[in-house]
Amino acid sequence: MPSLVTPDGHRPLPLLRQAVAHLGALAVPAARRWVGVEQGWLARLGSDVLADHLGPEVIPVLVAELAEQWRTRAWCGPDATAKRLARFGPAAAGAVADLRRFWLHTPHSYERAAYLEALAVIDPGGLDYTHTESLWDCEERARLLGVAHAPAHPEALERIAALRDDPMETPDVRAGAEARLERGAAHRADRATPGVSA
């Protein structure tokens, strides 16, 4: 088997993580061995592979990992944990409180969308405020989530219209806002037309 480290034995080979990711579930048997090695980077790679490919048995590990990341204020990486938890939907409900904390307090704006996406599949109730707030987010992915899911309250609809009309906004957000407003208008027209069910 070829070595996974550079000739000096201190660092992983360049692009090793990408190569392992390309293997997908085929890397699981090796990853089970890696988690027990002394080299921290290889043990972490093994843990990441298992977290990405094992079934529901990994949920408690991921919930505990997210809780520890919150406890230690580890601001880099919880978005990856959130994405891993999201694939289990409501079965990962134990992570909801920490996902909400990270959404509220992360200093990394680019991670907020991952927390919101995870919340939406794990515990979609009670996200009206979060989706509405996301309409003002500096990150495009978060604004897109807000456009798609914010409740049809006047303030939210006014903001969605502003996003649609903003020449400085990204094309995807403008198109998403236009589509959302058109769907809303069509729905209202259907409800106003006698004999047409909503």
Tab-separated table of C-alpha atoms in Angstrom:
chain	number	residue	atom	x	y	z
A	1	MET	CA	0.000	0.000	0.000
A	2	PRO	CA	1.427	3.440	-0.854
A	3	SER	CA	2.240	5.791	1.980
A	4	LEU	CA	-0.300	8.495	2.810
A	5	VAL	CA	2.350	10.912	4.046
A	6	THR	CA	5.064	13.063	2.521
A	7	PRO	CA	8.599	11.593	2.457
A	8	ASP	CA	9.479	13.364	5.727
A	9	GLY	CA	6.570	11.527	7.406
A	10	HIS	CA	5.074	14.664	8.942
A	11	ARG	CA	2.282	15.735	6.606
A	12	PRO	CA	-0.409	14.066	4.509
A	13	LEU	CA	0.114	13.861	0.778
A	14	PRO	CA	-1.255	16.868	-1.109
A	15	LEU	CA	-4.874	16.383	-2.202
A	16	LEU	CA	-5.231	13.251	-0.046
A	17	ARG	CA	-8.509	14.449	1.459
A	18	GLN	CA	-9.950	15.079	-2.023
A	19	ALA	CA	-8.838	11.640	-3.207
A	20	VAL	CA	-10.467	9.979	-0.208
A	21	ALA	CA	-13.657	12.005	-0.734
A	22	HIS	CA	-13.723	10.782	-4.342
A	23	LEU	CA	-13.710	7.185	-3.072
A	24	GLY	CA	-16.885	7.796	-1.096
A	25	ALA	CA	-18.122	4.768	0.845
A	26	LEU	CA	-15.246	2.671	-0.519
A	27	ALA	CA	-12.983	4.489	1.959
A	28	VAL	CA	-14.965	3.294	5.006
A	29	PRO	CA	-12.957	0.101	5.727
A	30	ALA	CA	-9.680	2.039	5.717
A	31	ALA	CA	-11.251	4.860	7.733
A	32	ARG	CA	-12.179	2.396	10.483
A	33	ARG	CA	-8.449	1.647	10.840
A	34	TRP	CA	-7.376	5.281	10.602
A	35	VAL	CA	-9.454	6.442	13.565
A	36	GLY	CA	-7.202	4.431	15.877
A	37	VAL	CA	-3.826	5.738	14.696
A	38	GLU	CA	-1.607	8.203	16.544
A	39	GLN	CA	-1.360	10.692	13.668
A	40	GLY	CA	-4.060	13.203	14.520
A	41	TRP	CA	-4.685	14.315	10.958
A	42	LEU	CA	-5.237	10.726	9.793
A	43	ALA	CA	-7.493	9.881	12.741
A	44	ARG	CA	-9.549	13.010	11.940
A	45	LEU	CA	-9.756	12.039	8.271
A	46	GLY	CA	-10.980	8.595	9.294
A	47	SER	CA	-13.597	10.129	11.613
A	48	ASP	CA	-14.786	12.440	8.844
A	49	VAL	CA	-15.175	9.561	6.379
A	50	LEU	CA	-17.171	7.539	8.904
A	51	ALA	CA	-19.350	10.557	9.758
A	52	ASP	CA	-20.107	11.042	6.069
A	53	HIS	CA	-20.965	7.437	5.285
A	54	LEU	CA	-22.169	5.535	8.345
A	55	GLY	CA	-25.848	5.214	9.204
A	56	PRO	CA	-27.869	6.476	12.169
A	57	GLU	CA	-25.440	4.906	14.638
A	58	VAL	CA	-23.191	7.931	14.091
A	59	ILE	CA	-25.864	10.465	15.166
A	60	PRO	CA	-24.926	10.511	18.889
A	61	VAL	CA	-21.279	11.016	17.958
A	62	LEU	CA	-22.143	13.952	15.686
A	63	VAL	CA	-24.522	15.511	18.250
A	64	ALA	CA	-21.780	15.261	20.877
A	65	GLU	CA	-19.236	16.702	18.443
A	66	LEU	CA	-21.455	19.716	17.742
A	67	ALA	CA	-22.048	20.242	21.477
A	68	GLU	CA	-18.296	20.127	22.103
A	69	GLN	CA	-17.684	22.561	19.258
A	70	TRP	CA	-20.152	24.941	20.890
A	71	ARG	CA	-18.672	24.431	24.368
A	72	THR	CA	-15.162	25.241	23.145
A	73	ARG	CA	-16.364	27.938	20.712
A	74	ALA	CA	-14.696	26.087	17.841
A	75	TRP	CA	-15.883	28.407	15.110
A	76	CYS	CA	-14.204	26.565	12.215
A	77	GLY	CA	-15.839	23.284	11.285
A	78	PRO	CA	-19.288	23.139	12.891
A	79	ASP	CA	-20.847	23.787	9.480
A	80	ALA	CA	-19.425	20.432	8.317
A	81	THR	CA	-20.927	18.748	11.386
A	82	ALA	CA	-24.255	20.454	10.629
A	83	LYS	CA	-24.226	19.138	7.060
A	84	ARG	CA	-23.515	15.612	8.306
A	85	LEU	CA	-26.364	15.828	10.817
A	86	ALA	CA	-28.761	17.169	8.189
A	87	ARG	CA	-28.753	13.908	6.259
A	88	PHE	CA	-30.521	12.211	9.193
A	89	GLY	CA	-33.446	14.646	9.336
A	90	PRO	CA	-35.604	14.572	12.508
A	91	ALA	CA	-33.550	11.694	13.961
A	92	ALA	CA	-30.845	14.291	14.715
A	93	ALA	CA	-33.170	16.434	16.860
A	94	GLY	CA	-30.649	16.373	19.698
A	95	ALA	CA	-28.552	18.875	17.748
A	96	VAL	CA	-31.248	21.533	17.315
A	97	ALA	CA	-30.320	23.733	20.288
A	98	ASP	CA	-26.659	23.908	19.269
A	99	LEU	CA	-27.517	24.480	15.605
A	100	ARG	CA	-29.632	27.475	16.660
A	101	ARG	CA	-26.799	28.758	18.861
A	102	PHE	CA	-24.309	28.512	16.032
A	103	TRP	CA	-26.714	30.243	13.624
A	104	LEU	CA	-27.109	33.126	16.062
A	105	HIS	CA	-23.501	33.523	17.173
A	106	THR	CA	-21.065	32.298	14.528
A	107	PRO	CA	-18.539	34.926	13.495
A	108	HIS	CA	-18.348	33.227	10.082
A	109	SER	CA	-21.237	34.424	7.993
A	110	TYR	CA	-20.563	31.810	5.313
A	111	GLU	CA	-21.495	29.053	7.793
A	112	ARG	CA	-24.969	30.382	8.659
A	113	ALA	CA	-26.633	28.823	5.620
A	114	ALA	CA	-25.401	25.359	6.637
A	115	TYR	CA	-26.969	25.749	10.085
A	116	LEU	CA	-30.230	26.981	8.591
A	117	GLU	CA	-30.333	24.144	6.041
A	118	ALA	CA	-29.739	21.604	8.804
A	119	LEU	CA	-32.457	23.112	10.991
A	120	ALA	CA	-34.889	23.079	8.073
A	121	VAL	CA	-34.616	19.310	7.638
A	122	ILE	CA	-34.144	18.333	11.292
A	123	ASP	CA	-36.739	20.592	12.962
A	124	PRO	CA	-38.515	22.814	10.425
A	125	GLY	CA	-41.001	24.255	12.902
A	126	GLY	CA	-40.368	27.690	14.315
A	127	LEU	CA	-38.066	28.941	11.565
A	128	ASP	CA	-40.256	31.845	10.410
A	129	TYR	CA	-38.080	34.413	12.195
A	130	THR	CA	-34.853	32.749	11.058
A	131	HIS	CA	-35.897	32.637	7.406
A	132	THR	CA	-37.165	36.223	7.542
A	133	GLU	CA	-33.937	37.432	9.160
A	134	SER	CA	-31.982	35.656	6.422
A	135	LEU	CA	-33.452	38.020	3.839
A	136	TRP	CA	-30.956	40.609	5.146
A	137	ASP	CA	-28.006	38.205	5.409
A	138	CYS	CA	-24.749	39.164	3.679
A	139	GLU	CA	-24.406	35.615	2.299
A	140	GLU	CA	-26.175	34.715	-0.939
A	141	ARG	CA	-27.078	31.163	0.144
A	142	ALA	CA	-28.761	32.471	3.268
A	143	ARG	CA	-30.718	35.093	1.307
A	144	LEU	CA	-31.841	32.395	-1.136
A	145	LEU	CA	-33.147	30.312	1.774
A	146	GLY	CA	-34.967	33.350	3.118
A	147	VAL	CA	-36.484	34.119	-0.271
A	148	ALA	CA	-37.716	30.544	-0.632
A	149	HIS	CA	-39.030	29.999	2.896
A	150	ALA	CA	-39.797	33.257	4.710
A	151	PRO	CA	-43.489	33.505	5.593
A	152	ALA	CA	-45.631	35.724	3.395
A	153	HIS	CA	-45.808	38.601	5.879
A	154	PRO	CA	-45.834	42.172	4.524
A	155	GLU	CA	-42.324	42.972	5.800
A	156	ALA	CA	-40.859	39.819	4.248
A	157	LEU	CA	-42.654	40.331	0.944
A	158	GLU	CA	-41.472	43.943	0.821
A	159	ARG	CA	-37.898	42.795	1.381
A	160	ILE	CA	-38.218	40.065	-1.276
A	161	ALA	CA	-39.469	42.693	-3.733
A	162	ALA	CA	-36.475	44.887	-2.846
A	163	LEU	CA	-34.126	41.968	-3.518
A	164	ARG	CA	-35.813	41.350	-6.866
A	165	ASP	CA	-35.382	44.977	-7.891
A	166	ASP	CA	-31.882	45.566	-6.526
A	167	PRO	CA	-29.429	45.926	-9.448
A	168	MET	CA	-26.550	45.126	-7.078
A	169	GLU	CA	-28.087	41.804	-5.998
A	170	THR	CA	-26.855	38.504	-7.436
A	171	PRO	CA	-28.739	37.096	-10.436
A	172	ASP	CA	-29.782	33.958	-8.509
A	173	VAL	CA	-31.293	35.931	-5.635
A	174	ARG	CA	-33.083	38.299	-8.016
A	175	ALA	CA	-34.494	35.372	-9.996
A	176	GLY	CA	-35.507	33.532	-6.831
A	177	ALA	CA	-37.232	36.629	-5.469
A	178	GLU	CA	-39.108	37.167	-8.726
A	179	ALA	CA	-40.235	33.535	-8.821
A	180	ARG	CA	-41.391	33.691	-5.183
A	181	LEU	CA	-43.415	36.842	-5.786
A	182	GLU	CA	-44.947	35.420	-8.971
A	183	ARG	CA	-45.973	32.229	-7.129
A	184	GLY	CA	-47.565	34.330	-4.407
A	185	ALA	CA	-49.442	36.449	-6.938
A	186	ALA	CA	-50.665	33.352	-8.788
A	187	HIS	CA	-51.812	31.775	-5.520
A	188	ARG	CA	-53.721	34.912	-4.529
A	189	ALA	CA	-55.334	35.073	-7.988
A	190	ASP	CA	-56.419	31.424	-7.728
A	191	ARG	CA	-57.978	32.037	-4.333
A	192	ALA	CA	-59.813	35.096	-5.620
A	193	THR	CA	-61.253	33.267	-8.638
A	194	PRO	CA	-64.575	31.561	-7.875
A	195	GLY	CA	-64.505	27.811	-8.405
A	196	VAL	CA	-60.706	27.562	-8.240
A	197	SER	CA	-59.299	25.677	-5.282
A	198	ALA	CA	-56.082	26.894	-3.681
